[in-house]
Amino acid sequence: MRTFQADKLFARSLTLIAMFLFLGNSLFAQLYRLEKVSVIDTEGLYVFEQEGRVFTGIKNTYLQTTDSYATSNLTGSEPYVWTLEQKSGGFYMKNMSEEANPSDRIYMQSIRSSAELSYSRKTDASVWTFTPQTDGTFLIQVPDNSNRFLGLADNNVSYHTYAMSQLEYYEHAISAYRLVLEKTKGDVNTDGTVDISDVTSMIDIILGLSVEDDNYLATADLTDDGVVDISDVTALIDVILGKKQ
């Protein structure tokens, strides 16, 4: 026999489905946090930092930095977020800074036999390598330009590339942080959005149809009572319908 609570949940689920058919099925943008890495071997979104300043865009042949940046709730579109694209022997470095104009010139290029940097198309972009150091930082080099390295310029706020013979004269220990998805209450399937698919995933957990990992309570236990049950489904529907924040 169906209970009143089950009937109520069924009715609310139908309302939710109708809403998604009308408005679409994604309510929240993906948000990221920074996680420090000691090895860079995969593509993805990264932030590069040294002594409290992070890389931003290229301007006047210098790689600029800023001390104003966030470590959580990132969207991935911030001007200090870089995309690494794997290439044989290293990575292309792509930045969506407003300084990258026109829009196809978004890759960092090391000007041959020069300390200068510029934006270029992918066909002309430099390939960069990230060599781990014993202190957990990286030496960033460009092999196709005599292995020049990124070093802090004399103004202490921007970077050029320098010959390896000058390694001891320029600060070059760069920390790298990868953007990883935040664990958000309600994002049960951890795809970065809270939508109807999370209701399905939560019901699967309750019915024992999906494997529960050690961290599922962090996203599925909306009522914070230590269990995932029908009350959490109701709470999740309320969140999606905008009744709770």
mmCIF file of C-alpha atoms in Angstrom:
data_model
loop_
_atom_site.group_PDB
_atom_site.id
_atom_site.type_symbol
_atom_site.label_atom_id
_atom_site.label_comp_id
_atom_site.label_asym_id
_atom_site.label_seq_id
_atom_site.Cartn_x
_atom_site.Cartn_y
_atom_site.Cartn_z
ATOM 1 C CA MET A 1 0.000 0.000 0.000
ATOM 2 C CA ARG A 2 1.308 3.429 -0.903
ATOM 3 C CA THR A 3 1.756 5.804 1.997
ATOM 4 C CA PHE A 4 0.812 9.461 2.099
ATOM 5 C CA GLN A 5 4.512 10.345 2.236
ATOM 6 C CA ALA A 6 5.219 8.291 -0.882
ATOM 7 C CA ASP A 7 2.291 9.901 -2.719
ATOM 8 C CA LYS A 8 3.564 13.337 -1.727
ATOM 9 C CA LEU A 9 7.045 12.514 -2.936
ATOM 10 C CA PHE A 10 5.637 11.179 -6.205
ATOM 11 C CA ALA A 11 3.620 14.365 -6.770
ATOM 12 C CA ARG A 12 6.606 16.594 -5.977
ATOM 13 C CA SER A 13 8.774 14.534 -8.344
ATOM 14 C CA LEU A 14 6.275 15.045 -11.167
ATOM 15 C CA THR A 15 6.316 18.789 -10.481
ATOM 16 C CA LEU A 16 10.087 18.769 -10.612
ATOM 17 C CA ILE A 17 10.154 16.847 -13.892
ATOM 18 C CA ALA A 18 7.692 19.284 -15.453
ATOM 19 C CA MET A 19 9.823 22.205 -14.318
ATOM 20 C CA PHE A 20 12.937 20.727 -15.892
ATOM 21 C CA LEU A 21 11.168 20.002 -19.159
ATOM 22 C CA PHE A 22 10.202 23.671 -19.293
ATOM 23 C CA LEU A 23 13.359 25.336 -17.960
ATOM 24 C CA GLY A 24 16.104 22.833 -18.648
ATOM 25 C CA ASN A 25 17.859 20.438 -16.342
ATOM 26 C CA SER A 26 20.852 22.355 -14.988
ATOM 27 C CA LEU A 27 20.393 24.799 -12.132
ATOM 28 C CA PHE A 28 23.876 25.370 -10.749
ATOM 29 C CA ALA A 29 27.170 26.007 -12.491
ATOM 30 C CA GLN A 30 30.174 23.823 -11.810
ATOM 31 C CA LEU A 31 32.353 25.169 -9.019
ATOM 32 C CA TYR A 32 35.945 24.212 -8.315
ATOM 33 C CA ARG A 33 38.522 24.435 -5.551
ATOM 34 C CA LEU A 34 42.313 24.407 -5.781
ATOM 35 C CA GLU A 35 44.267 21.279 -4.945
ATOM 36 C CA LYS A 36 48.059 21.422 -4.924
ATOM 37 C CA VAL A 37 49.798 18.887 -7.143
ATOM 38 C CA SER A 38 53.358 17.534 -7.111
ATOM 39 C CA VAL A 39 53.203 16.039 -10.611
ATOM 40 C CA ILE A 40 51.624 17.402 -13.779
ATOM 41 C CA ASP A 41 50.851 14.568 -16.143
ATOM 42 C CA THR A 42 47.285 15.256 -17.252
ATOM 43 C CA GLU A 43 45.386 17.962 -19.076
ATOM 44 C CA GLY A 44 43.065 20.207 -17.122
ATOM 45 C CA LEU A 45 42.592 23.551 -15.427
ATOM 46 C CA TYR A 46 45.472 24.854 -13.310
ATOM 47 C CA VAL A 47 46.592 27.863 -11.286
ATOM 48 C CA PHE A 48 50.303 28.652 -10.949
ATOM 49 C CA GLU A 49 51.574 30.506 -7.879
ATOM 50 C CA GLN A 50 54.764 31.800 -6.337
ATOM 51 C CA GLU A 51 54.927 33.589 -2.987
ATOM 52 C CA GLY A 52 51.257 34.580 -2.974
ATOM 53 C CA ARG A 53 51.000 35.751 -6.582
ATOM 54 C CA VAL A 54 49.455 33.775 -9.452
ATOM 55 C CA PHE A 55 49.981 33.900 -13.213
ATOM 56 C CA THR A 56 47.412 35.922 -15.157
ATOM 57 C CA GLY A 57 47.702 37.107 -18.751
ATOM 58 C CA ILE A 58 50.540 38.305 -20.965
ATOM 59 C CA LYS A 59 50.986 42.027 -21.391
ATOM 60 C CA ASN A 60 53.894 43.991 -22.878
ATOM 61 C CA THR A 61 55.843 40.721 -23.429
ATOM 62 C CA TYR A 62 55.642 39.816 -19.716
ATOM 63 C CA LEU A 63 53.593 37.121 -18.004
ATOM 64 C CA GLN A 64 51.686 39.145 -15.411
ATOM 65 C CA THR A 65 50.683 38.092 -11.890
ATOM 66 C CA THR A 66 48.168 39.107 -9.251
ATOM 67 C CA ASP A 67 47.849 38.594 -5.517
ATOM 68 C CA SER A 68 44.047 38.703 -5.762
ATOM 69 C CA TYR A 69 42.678 35.225 -6.327
ATOM 70 C CA ALA A 70 40.310 32.679 -4.809
ATOM 71 C CA THR A 71 41.032 29.112 -3.737
ATOM 72 C CA SER A 72 37.442 27.842 -3.802
ATOM 73 C CA ASN A 73 34.132 28.476 -5.583
ATOM 74 C CA LEU A 74 35.983 28.978 -8.865
ATOM 75 C CA THR A 75 34.113 28.774 -12.165
ATOM 76 C CA GLY A 76 37.200 28.024 -14.277
ATOM 77 C CA SER A 77 36.833 31.234 -16.283
ATOM 78 C CA GLU A 78 38.961 33.398 -13.987
ATOM 79 C CA PRO A 79 41.855 35.205 -15.732
ATOM 80 C CA TYR A 80 44.385 33.372 -13.552
ATOM 81 C CA VAL A 81 43.136 29.912 -14.553
ATOM 82 C CA TRP A 82 45.186 28.183 -17.249
ATOM 83 C CA THR A 83 44.213 25.243 -19.410
ATOM 84 C CA LEU A 84 46.945 22.692 -20.108
ATOM 85 C CA GLU A 85 46.506 20.758 -23.346
ATOM 86 C CA GLN A 86 48.703 17.712 -23.756
ATOM 87 C CA LYS A 87 51.187 17.682 -26.612
ATOM 88 C CA SER A 88 54.031 15.321 -27.349
ATOM 89 C CA GLY A 89 56.850 16.318 -24.999
ATOM 90 C CA GLY A 90 54.766 18.590 -22.775
ATOM 91 C CA PHE A 91 51.733 20.861 -22.741
ATOM 92 C CA TYR A 92 50.302 23.876 -24.475
ATOM 93 C CA MET A 93 49.371 26.627 -21.994
ATOM 94 C CA LYS A 94 46.093 28.386 -22.800
ATOM 95 C CA ASN A 95 44.663 31.435 -21.035
ATOM 96 C CA MET A 96 41.329 33.187 -21.602
ATOM 97 C CA SER A 97 42.493 36.561 -20.249
ATOM 98 C CA GLU A 98 40.982 39.659 -21.803
ATOM 99 C CA GLU A 99 44.489 40.468 -23.030
ATOM 100 C CA ALA A 100 44.224 37.491 -25.425
ATOM 101 C CA ASN A 101 42.821 39.169 -28.511
ATOM 102 C CA PRO A 102 41.739 38.094 -31.062
ATOM 103 C CA SER A 103 40.179 35.081 -29.408
ATOM 104 C CA ASP A 104 42.169 32.488 -31.363
ATOM 105 C CA ARG A 105 45.453 33.890 -29.970
ATOM 106 C CA ILE A 106 45.132 32.384 -26.503
ATOM 107 C CA TYR A 107 48.230 30.172 -26.259
ATOM 108 C CA MET A 108 51.473 31.215 -24.568
ATOM 109 C CA GLN A 109 54.449 31.477 -26.859
ATOM 110 C CA SER A 110 58.089 31.971 -25.950
ATOM 111 C CA ILE A 111 59.688 34.236 -28.537
ATOM 112 C CA ARG A 112 62.704 32.385 -29.943
ATOM 113 C CA SER A 113 66.108 33.496 -28.606
ATOM 114 C CA SER A 114 64.372 36.083 -26.460
ATOM 115 C CA ALA A 115 63.081 36.529 -22.919
ATOM 116 C CA GLU A 116 59.782 37.831 -24.274
ATOM 117 C CA LEU A 117 56.399 36.122 -24.198
ATOM 118 C CA SER A 118 53.340 36.609 -26.361
ATOM 119 C CA TYR A 119 49.997 35.097 -27.259
ATOM 120 C CA SER A 120 49.766 32.991 -30.395
ATOM 121 C CA ARG A 121 47.565 30.610 -32.281
ATOM 122 C CA LYS A 122 47.881 26.953 -31.356
ATOM 123 C CA THR A 123 49.882 26.249 -34.507
ATOM 124 C CA ASP A 124 52.622 28.612 -33.299
ATOM 125 C CA ALA A 125 52.350 27.963 -29.560
ATOM 126 C CA SER A 126 55.252 26.779 -27.436
ATOM 127 C CA VAL A 127 55.217 23.418 -25.693
ATOM 128 C CA TRP A 128 55.977 23.723 -21.968
ATOM 129 C CA THR A 129 57.332 21.163 -19.536
ATOM 130 C CA PHE A 130 56.852 21.012 -15.757
ATOM 131 C CA THR A 131 59.757 19.395 -13.934
ATOM 132 C CA PRO A 132 59.029 18.563 -10.265
ATOM 133 C CA GLN A 133 61.502 19.922 -7.714
ATOM 134 C CA THR A 134 62.353 18.434 -4.327
ATOM 135 C CA ASP A 135 60.412 21.173 -2.506
ATOM 136 C CA GLY A 136 57.134 20.349 -4.304
ATOM 137 C CA THR A 137 57.394 23.165 -6.837
ATOM 138 C CA PHE A 138 58.036 23.052 -10.581
ATOM 139 C CA LEU A 139 60.634 24.342 -12.990
ATOM 140 C CA ILE A 140 58.663 25.438 -16.067
ATOM 141 C CA GLN A 141 60.641 25.298 -19.304
ATOM 142 C CA VAL A 142 60.183 25.586 -23.047
ATOM 143 C CA PRO A 143 62.286 22.873 -24.749
ATOM 144 C CA ASP A 144 61.878 24.248 -28.277
ATOM 145 C CA ASN A 145 63.520 27.508 -27.183
ATOM 146 C CA SER A 146 66.796 26.173 -25.749
ATOM 147 C CA ASN A 147 65.059 24.968 -22.558
ATOM 148 C CA ARG A 148 64.562 28.523 -21.350
ATOM 149 C CA PHE A 149 62.754 28.690 -18.002
ATOM 150 C CA LEU A 150 60.075 30.941 -16.553
ATOM 151 C CA GLY A 151 61.720 33.215 -14.021
ATOM 152 C CA LEU A 152 60.583 36.149 -11.918
ATOM 153 C CA ALA A 153 61.690 39.374 -13.579
ATOM 154 C CA ASP A 154 63.512 42.180 -11.790
ATOM 155 C CA ASN A 155 60.216 43.973 -11.104
ATOM 156 C CA ASN A 156 59.211 41.025 -8.838
ATOM 157 C CA VAL A 157 55.637 40.883 -10.212
ATOM 158 C CA SER A 158 55.978 39.404 -13.715
ATOM 159 C CA TYR A 159 57.846 36.703 -15.613
ATOM 160 C CA HIS A 160 60.074 36.317 -18.630
ATOM 161 C CA THR A 161 61.961 33.303 -19.940
ATOM 162 C CA TYR A 162 65.687 33.070 -19.232
ATOM 163 C CA ALA A 163 68.565 30.914 -20.379
ATOM 164 C CA MET A 164 69.446 28.002 -18.114
ATOM 165 C CA SER A 165 72.797 29.643 -17.408
ATOM 166 C CA GLN A 166 70.844 32.257 -15.427
ATOM 167 C CA LEU A 167 68.914 29.771 -13.293
ATOM 168 C CA GLU A 168 70.534 30.852 -10.029
ATOM 169 C CA TYR A 169 69.739 34.523 -10.618
ATOM 170 C CA TYR A 170 65.955 34.389 -11.085
ATOM 171 C CA GLU A 171 63.285 32.940 -8.805
ATOM 172 C CA HIS A 172 61.718 30.014 -10.631
ATOM 173 C CA ALA A 173 60.068 27.713 -8.049
ATOM 174 C CA ILE A 174 56.407 27.645 -9.153
ATOM 175 C CA SER A 175 53.642 25.883 -7.238
ATOM 176 C CA ALA A 176 50.849 24.309 -9.274
ATOM 177 C CA TYR A 177 47.228 23.786 -8.271
ATOM 178 C CA ARG A 178 44.692 21.763 -10.214
ATOM 179 C CA LEU A 179 41.023 22.763 -10.230
ATOM 180 C CA VAL A 180 38.873 19.969 -8.796
ATOM 181 C CA LEU A 181 35.114 19.953 -8.443
ATOM 182 C CA GLU A 182 33.733 21.124 -5.124
ATOM 183 C CA LYS A 183 31.576 18.681 -3.176
ATOM 184 C CA THR A 184 28.222 20.438 -3.139
ATOM 185 C CA LYS A 185 25.217 19.413 -1.072
ATOM 186 C CA GLY A 186 22.751 17.892 -3.501
ATOM 187 C CA ASP A 187 25.288 17.115 -6.225
ATOM 188 C CA VAL A 188 24.873 13.409 -5.521
ATOM 189 C CA ASN A 189 26.381 12.184 -8.784
ATOM 190 C CA THR A 190 29.256 14.730 -8.465
ATOM 191 C CA ASP A 191 28.957 16.056 -12.007
ATOM 192 C CA GLY A 192 29.159 19.684 -10.882
ATOM 193 C CA THR A 193 25.462 20.504 -11.203
ATOM 194 C CA VAL A 194 22.398 19.953 -9.009
ATOM 195 C CA ASP A 195 19.543 18.696 -11.154
ATOM 196 C CA ILE A 196 16.999 15.950 -11.652
ATOM 197 C CA SER A 197 19.714 13.354 -12.238
ATOM 198 C CA ASP A 198 20.768 13.857 -8.602
ATOM 199 C CA VAL A 199 17.236 12.982 -7.446
ATOM 200 C CA THR A 200 17.529 9.749 -9.425
ATOM 201 C CA SER A 201 20.957 9.022 -7.916
ATOM 202 C CA MET A 202 19.685 9.661 -4.398
ATOM 203 C CA ILE A 203 16.714 7.340 -4.868
ATOM 204 C CA ASP A 204 19.109 4.680 -6.201
ATOM 205 C CA ILE A 205 21.182 5.021 -3.028
ATOM 206 C CA ILE A 206 18.106 4.624 -0.843
ATOM 207 C CA LEU A 207 16.939 1.581 -2.796
ATOM 208 C CA GLY A 208 20.424 0.067 -2.746
ATOM 209 C CA LEU A 209 20.746 0.184 -6.527
ATOM 210 C CA SER A 210 24.027 2.132 -6.562
ATOM 211 C CA VAL A 211 27.329 1.653 -4.792
ATOM 212 C CA GLU A 212 27.813 4.129 -1.969
ATOM 213 C CA ASP A 213 31.351 5.460 -1.672
ATOM 214 C CA ASP A 214 32.809 6.669 1.597
ATOM 215 C CA ASN A 215 31.928 10.283 0.849
ATOM 216 C CA TYR A 216 28.331 10.004 -0.333
ATOM 217 C CA LEU A 217 26.959 11.551 2.874
ATOM 218 C CA ALA A 218 28.772 14.798 2.050
ATOM 219 C CA THR A 219 26.518 15.349 -0.949
ATOM 220 C CA ALA A 220 23.413 13.218 -0.304
ATOM 221 C CA ASP A 221 22.641 13.790 3.389
ATOM 222 C CA LEU A 222 20.882 17.138 3.015
ATOM 223 C CA THR A 223 19.178 16.915 6.395
ATOM 224 C CA ASP A 224 22.478 16.198 8.197
ATOM 225 C CA ASP A 225 21.023 13.352 10.235
ATOM 226 C CA GLY A 226 23.675 10.799 9.245
ATOM 227 C CA VAL A 227 21.476 8.767 6.904
ATOM 228 C CA VAL A 228 20.124 9.133 3.375
ATOM 229 C CA ASP A 229 16.389 8.553 3.238
ATOM 230 C CA ILE A 230 13.151 9.945 1.840
ATOM 231 C CA SER A 231 13.527 13.168 3.828
ATOM 232 C CA ASP A 232 16.699 13.936 1.869
ATOM 233 C CA VAL A 233 14.870 13.398 -1.422
ATOM 234 C CA THR A 234 12.242 15.891 -0.290
ATOM 235 C CA ALA A 235 14.945 18.354 0.791
ATOM 236 C CA LEU A 236 16.756 17.997 -2.532
ATOM 237 C CA ILE A 237 13.564 18.676 -4.485
ATOM 238 C CA ASP A 238 13.024 21.794 -2.351
ATOM 239 C CA VAL A 239 16.539 22.986 -3.171
ATOM 240 C CA ILE A 240 16.053 22.472 -6.898
ATOM 241 C CA LEU A 241 12.673 24.192 -6.844
ATOM 242 C CA GLY A 242 14.243 27.124 -5.040
ATOM 243 C CA LYS A 243 12.386 26.691 -1.755
ATOM 244 C CA LYS A 244 15.641 26.364 0.221
ATOM 245 C CA GLN A 245 19.134 27.713 -0.322
#
